[in-house]
Every structure is written in C-alpha cells, then in structure tokens.
XYZ file of C-alpha atoms in Angstrom:
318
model
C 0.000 0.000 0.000
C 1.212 3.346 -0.938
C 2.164 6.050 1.493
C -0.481 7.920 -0.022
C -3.073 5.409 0.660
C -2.578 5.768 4.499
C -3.262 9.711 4.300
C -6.203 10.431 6.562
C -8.622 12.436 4.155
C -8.951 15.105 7.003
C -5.383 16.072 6.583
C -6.195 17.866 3.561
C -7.746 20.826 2.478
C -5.791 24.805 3.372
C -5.732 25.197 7.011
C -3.919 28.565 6.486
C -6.429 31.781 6.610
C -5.964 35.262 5.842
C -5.968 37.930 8.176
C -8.577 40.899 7.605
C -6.551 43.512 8.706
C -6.563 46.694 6.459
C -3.296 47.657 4.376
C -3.142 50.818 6.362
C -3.717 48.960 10.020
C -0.938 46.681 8.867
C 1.699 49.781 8.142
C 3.795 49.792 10.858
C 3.605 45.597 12.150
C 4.956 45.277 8.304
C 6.714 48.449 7.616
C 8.044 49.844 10.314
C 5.945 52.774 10.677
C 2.517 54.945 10.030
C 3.729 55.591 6.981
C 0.476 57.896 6.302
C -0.662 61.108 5.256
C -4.445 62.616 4.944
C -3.861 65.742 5.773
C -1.799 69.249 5.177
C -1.601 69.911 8.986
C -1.349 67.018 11.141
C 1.488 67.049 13.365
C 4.301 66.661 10.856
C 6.071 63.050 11.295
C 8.193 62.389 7.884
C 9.406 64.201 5.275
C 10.964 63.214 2.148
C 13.517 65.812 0.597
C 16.293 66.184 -2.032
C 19.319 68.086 -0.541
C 20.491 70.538 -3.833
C 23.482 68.394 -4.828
C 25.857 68.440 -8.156
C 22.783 68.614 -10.530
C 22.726 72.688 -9.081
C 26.040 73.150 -9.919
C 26.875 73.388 -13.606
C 23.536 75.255 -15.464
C 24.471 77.417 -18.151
C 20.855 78.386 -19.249
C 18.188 78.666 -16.375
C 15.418 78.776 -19.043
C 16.108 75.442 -20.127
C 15.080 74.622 -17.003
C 12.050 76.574 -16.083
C 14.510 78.337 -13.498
C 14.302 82.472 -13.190
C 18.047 82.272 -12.985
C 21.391 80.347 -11.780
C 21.747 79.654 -7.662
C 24.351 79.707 -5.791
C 25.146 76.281 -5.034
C 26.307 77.057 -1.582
C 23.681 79.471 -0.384
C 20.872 77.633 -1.896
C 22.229 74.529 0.416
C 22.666 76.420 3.504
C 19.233 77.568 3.003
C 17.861 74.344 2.433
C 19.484 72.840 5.878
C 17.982 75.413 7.797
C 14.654 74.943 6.567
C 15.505 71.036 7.303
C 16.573 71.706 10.939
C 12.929 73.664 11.393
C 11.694 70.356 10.602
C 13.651 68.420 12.960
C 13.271 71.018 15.935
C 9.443 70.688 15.423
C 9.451 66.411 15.580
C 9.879 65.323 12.246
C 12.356 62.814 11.084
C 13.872 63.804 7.599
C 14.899 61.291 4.885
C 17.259 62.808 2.213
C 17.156 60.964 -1.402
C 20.927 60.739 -1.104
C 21.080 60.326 -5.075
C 20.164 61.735 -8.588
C 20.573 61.989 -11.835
C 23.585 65.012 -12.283
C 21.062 66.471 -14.908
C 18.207 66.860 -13.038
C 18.370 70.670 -11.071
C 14.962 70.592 -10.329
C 15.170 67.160 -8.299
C 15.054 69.387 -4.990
C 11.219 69.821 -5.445
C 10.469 67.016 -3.818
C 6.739 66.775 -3.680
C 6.293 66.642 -7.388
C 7.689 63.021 -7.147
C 5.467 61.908 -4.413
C 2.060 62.080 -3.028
C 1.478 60.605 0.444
C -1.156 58.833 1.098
C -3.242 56.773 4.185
C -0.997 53.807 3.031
C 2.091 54.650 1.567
C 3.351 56.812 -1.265
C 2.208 57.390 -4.852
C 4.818 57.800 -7.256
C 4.564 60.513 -9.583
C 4.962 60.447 -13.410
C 6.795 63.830 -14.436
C 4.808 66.127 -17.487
C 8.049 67.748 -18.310
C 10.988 65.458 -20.372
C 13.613 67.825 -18.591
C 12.020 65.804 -14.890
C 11.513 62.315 -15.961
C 14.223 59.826 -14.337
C 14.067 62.281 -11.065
C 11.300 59.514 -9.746
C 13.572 56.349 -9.990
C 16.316 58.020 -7.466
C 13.103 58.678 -5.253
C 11.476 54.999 -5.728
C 14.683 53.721 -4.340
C 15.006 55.885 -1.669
C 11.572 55.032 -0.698
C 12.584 51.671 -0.895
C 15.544 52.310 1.017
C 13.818 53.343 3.866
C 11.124 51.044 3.945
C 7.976 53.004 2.430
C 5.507 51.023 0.511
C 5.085 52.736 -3.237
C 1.195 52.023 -3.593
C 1.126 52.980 -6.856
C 3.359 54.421 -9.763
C 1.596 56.448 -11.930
C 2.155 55.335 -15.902
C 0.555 54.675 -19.223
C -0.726 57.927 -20.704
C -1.150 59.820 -17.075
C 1.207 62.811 -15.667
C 0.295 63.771 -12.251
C 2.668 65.484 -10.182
C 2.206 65.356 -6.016
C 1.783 69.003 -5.848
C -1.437 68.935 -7.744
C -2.902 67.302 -4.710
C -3.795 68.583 -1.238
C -5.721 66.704 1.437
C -8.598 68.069 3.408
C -9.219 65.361 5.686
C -9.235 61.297 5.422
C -12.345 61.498 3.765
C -11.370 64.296 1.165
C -8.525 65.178 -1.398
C -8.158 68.374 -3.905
C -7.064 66.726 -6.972
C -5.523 69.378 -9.849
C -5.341 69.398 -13.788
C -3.642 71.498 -15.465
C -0.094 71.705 -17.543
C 1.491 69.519 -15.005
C -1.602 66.891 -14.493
C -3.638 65.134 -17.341
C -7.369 63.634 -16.647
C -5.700 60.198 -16.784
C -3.477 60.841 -13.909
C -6.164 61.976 -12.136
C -7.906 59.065 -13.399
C -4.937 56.782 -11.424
C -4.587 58.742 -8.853
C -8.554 58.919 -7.777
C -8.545 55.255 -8.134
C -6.180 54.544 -5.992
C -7.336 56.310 -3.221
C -10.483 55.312 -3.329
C -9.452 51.736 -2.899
C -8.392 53.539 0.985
C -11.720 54.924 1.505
C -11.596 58.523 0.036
C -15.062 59.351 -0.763
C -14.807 62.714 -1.782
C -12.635 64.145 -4.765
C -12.508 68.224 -5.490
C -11.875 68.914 -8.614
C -9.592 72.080 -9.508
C -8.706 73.646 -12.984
C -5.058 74.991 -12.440
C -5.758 78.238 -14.764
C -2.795 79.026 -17.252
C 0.630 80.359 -15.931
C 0.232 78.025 -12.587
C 1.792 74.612 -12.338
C 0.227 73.693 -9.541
C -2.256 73.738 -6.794
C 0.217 74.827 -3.638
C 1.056 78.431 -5.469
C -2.755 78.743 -4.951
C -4.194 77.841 -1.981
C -2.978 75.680 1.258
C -4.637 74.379 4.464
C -3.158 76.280 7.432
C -4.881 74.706 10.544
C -7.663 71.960 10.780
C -10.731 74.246 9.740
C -8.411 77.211 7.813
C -7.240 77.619 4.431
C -4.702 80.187 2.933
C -6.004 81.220 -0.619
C -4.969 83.407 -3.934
C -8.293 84.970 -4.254
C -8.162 86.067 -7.491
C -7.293 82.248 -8.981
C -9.164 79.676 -7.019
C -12.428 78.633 -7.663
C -15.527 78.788 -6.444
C -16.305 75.429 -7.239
C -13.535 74.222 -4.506
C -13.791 77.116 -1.592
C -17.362 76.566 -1.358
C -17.686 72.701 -0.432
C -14.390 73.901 1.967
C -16.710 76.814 3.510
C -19.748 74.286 3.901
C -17.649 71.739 5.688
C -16.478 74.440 8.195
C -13.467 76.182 7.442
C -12.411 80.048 7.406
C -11.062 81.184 4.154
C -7.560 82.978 4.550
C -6.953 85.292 1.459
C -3.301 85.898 0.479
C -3.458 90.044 0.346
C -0.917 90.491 -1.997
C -0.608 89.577 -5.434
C 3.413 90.485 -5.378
C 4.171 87.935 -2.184
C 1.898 85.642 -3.756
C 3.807 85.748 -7.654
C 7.234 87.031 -6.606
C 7.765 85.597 -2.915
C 5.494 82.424 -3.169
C 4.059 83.563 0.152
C 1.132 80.500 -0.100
C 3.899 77.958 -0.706
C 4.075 77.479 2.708
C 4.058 74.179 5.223
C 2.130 73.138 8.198
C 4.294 71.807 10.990
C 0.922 71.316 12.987
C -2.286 72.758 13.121
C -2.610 76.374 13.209
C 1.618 76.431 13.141
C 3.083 77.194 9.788
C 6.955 77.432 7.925
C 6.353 80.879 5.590
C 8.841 81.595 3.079
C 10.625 85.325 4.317
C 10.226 87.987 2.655
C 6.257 88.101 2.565
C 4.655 90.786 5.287
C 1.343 91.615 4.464
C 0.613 87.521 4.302
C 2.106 87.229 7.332
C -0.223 89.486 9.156
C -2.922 88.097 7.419
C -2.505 84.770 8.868
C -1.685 85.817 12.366
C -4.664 87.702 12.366
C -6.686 84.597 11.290
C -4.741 82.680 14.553
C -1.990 80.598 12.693
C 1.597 81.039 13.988
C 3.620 81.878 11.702
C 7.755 80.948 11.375
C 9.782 82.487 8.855
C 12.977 80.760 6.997
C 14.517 82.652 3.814
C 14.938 80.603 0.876
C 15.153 83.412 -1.639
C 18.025 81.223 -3.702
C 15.989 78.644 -3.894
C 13.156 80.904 -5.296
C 15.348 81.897 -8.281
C 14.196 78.143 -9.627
C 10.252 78.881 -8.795
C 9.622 76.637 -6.253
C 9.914 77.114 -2.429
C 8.632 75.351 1.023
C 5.627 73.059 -0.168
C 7.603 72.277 -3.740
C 10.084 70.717 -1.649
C 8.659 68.626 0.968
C 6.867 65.170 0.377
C 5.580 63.855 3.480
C 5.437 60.979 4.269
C 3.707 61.017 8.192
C 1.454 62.858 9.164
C -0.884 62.886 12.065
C -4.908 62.275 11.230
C -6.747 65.638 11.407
C-alpha cells in the first residue's frame, strides 16, 4: 500500500487563513511605521527631501530649465538645511534621497515626485521630459527606507504630487492642469479610493500656474490660505460648507514674486512661511496661525519654495 493510501482524508484541504486587517492597520507591524498622510496639517512626522546636490552646480541656461536664474550652489544649500533643521526642531524625522541623476536641477522639489497617502506613497509620473528619471532616485530611496510605493503612476497619465492637497481622510483636492492630465487623475482617484476617500474636489489649475500649492494651502484643521483672485468657487465653497475660514493671500506680489502660499504646516494652526512676505504674514496671524519664517530666496530663483520641496510621508490624522 502506498504512502499515499494511508493519508487520513482530514489532513487535507488549506488550514492557512488570511488575516482581515486593512493595508493601512498593517503599516507599521509590516513596515516599520505609520507611513500615512491625509492631511496638510497634522502634526508633521516624515518628510521626504532632495538636498540641492551636483545637478545645481553646472547650469548654463536657467530657461532650459524653467529656473528664473542660476543659484548659488552654496547658499541655496545652507538655506535648504535650515529649513531642514525647522523640521527636525518641530518632531519630524527627515529622509534625504541621497542620489540623482547630475542632470536633473529641479530634483530638490520634492513633492512633485510623491504624493502621500493613508498607506504609503504614490509615485509621480513627471509632465516635463527635462524631470523624468528624477522619480527612480526617489522609488529607491523610498525603498531604502522602507515606504511602501502604492502605486506608480504610468501609461498615458502625468500627475505630479503638488497637484494634490488633502482636506481630511475622507477628502482630497485633486488638480489638472499643464502639469496633471485627466488620466493621472484618473490613477490617482482610483487609488485612493481603494483607501476609503469618498470625496474628490476637482480644480482647474488656470494658465501660468503649475500647480495647486502656489494657490491655496490648508493652514490649521478648519483654515485655508487662498490666492483669491485664482481659485475657484467650485472648490472654496464645499471647503466653507464643511467648516473652514477662508484665509486670502493680500498680496498679489508675495503671492507671484515671494510664493508667500507655498508654505508648510508643521501642525495645526503652526506654519513654515517663506521670508520675505509681510502683508501675508499678518494676514494669517490675524486669522490665529503662527507663523515661522525661513529665507529661501536662492531657492526661489528656480520657482519653487517650502511646499515644492517637501513630500511627506507622516502625518498625524486631522
């Protein structure tokens, strides 16, 4: 008699089950952390950034790049490590991606890579030629440090992480525009619905903008800092029906020359605010938000500031 012959019938059948714990319960048993943003404000926990390295050093024609003109290699770094240490002083670990692609200058704008989300981090898909390849330093990195990539955008879609903006868990501002096509979008709104996003605002980046943070930004749990004369209607209002105050930027100058709404959240109601910018200073500390100043006018001259160059990657749920 074979061996299989003496099998007892009731040793077969799968005797292993899955678990029905969520992807995003799961995040730090399996990857070390939260790992998790759904907000603009939550106490800051992670940030992803892109120290300027080599690619800053040897441009010949800032136009080429979409740059207003050449930095100083030097100044734009110490600039960029003291708007780092603001970070760290307020609780928030920073990861550098510690490599790039030489030609790349614009590689320090971080967030256009990456869009955090309840489980992870989206990676981006580039419009521009002059930015694709930035992403693959960044995947590794996230790799690196032990960040689940829940989705890389492809196929026909461009979405860059800037042309999003949480509200709450429930609730993301999703952009189109130059820098974001419907299909992106298309990926992007998938994706996180699969986490339980219900509702998606819609915004039409008008001509001349990139994206949404030179527009508007969330400054405190039920507060929102906005270019009047650009956003729409269409997204304020369903913000102004679910509570909040509306913030507007007073000055079209800060708001073009010294991207005074490209600003970050270290918390609610406390905010990093690029120097340089008075009258939207006052304008948030009389709406309650504290504000801290750090001067990255160097880093300005390649039209991109605070937000551009953070991706978070932990954040506190609002």
């Amino acid at each position: 008699m074979s061996e299989r012959e003496h099998l007892d019938f009731d040793d077969y059948g799968e005797k292993w089950f899955s678990d029905d714990a969520s992807f995003e319960e799961d995040l730090k048993h399996v990857w070390g952390r939260r790992w998790s943003v759904s907000s603009e404000v939550g106490k800051l926990r992670a940030v992803l950034l892109r120290r300027p390295g080599k690619e800053i050093e040897n441009m010949t024609d800032p136009a080429a790049w979409r740059w207003g003109a050449v930095m100083d290699p030097e100044r734009a770094r110490a600039q960029h490590d003291a708007f780092a240490e603001i970070y760290r002083k307020a609780g928030a670990e920073v990861f550098y991606v510690e490599e790039q692609r030489e030609d790349r200058p614009n590689a320090l704008f971080m967030r256009d890579n990456v869009l955090g989300t309840p489980e992870g981090a989206i990676l981006c898909r580039q419009a521009t030629r002059f930015r694709r390849g930035e992403e693959r330093a960044v995947a590794a990195t996230l790799g690196r440090i032990g960040c689940p990539i829940v989705r890389t955008v492809s196929g026909r879609g461009v979405f860059e992480g800037a042309c999003g903006m949480w509200v709450d868990r429930q609730t993301i501002i999703l952009g189109t525009g130059v820098r974001s096509n419907e299909e992106g979008v298309r990926q992007v709104e998938e994706t996180l619905r699969y986490m339980g996003v219900t509702d998606i605002l819609r915004f039409q980046i008008p001509w001349g903008h990139a994206h949404l943070d030179g527009l508007m930004n969330i400054v405190d749990r039920k507060k929102a800092l906005i270019f009047p004369w650009q956003t729409p209607y269409d997204v304020i209002k369903p913000l102004v029906d679910r509570g909040f105050s509306i913030i507007e930027a007073p000055s079209i100058e800060e708001v073009k020359r010294g991207a005074a709404v490209n600003l970050v959240a270290l918390e609610p109601g406390v905010v990093v605010l690029p120097s340089g910018n008075p009258e939207t200073r006052k304008a948030l500390e009389k709406g309650g938000v504290e504000v801290i100043e750090t001067d990255v006018t160097e880093i300005l001259k390649g039209y991109g500031s605070l937000h551009c160059m953070s991706a978070f990657l932990d954040r506190d749920e609002i």
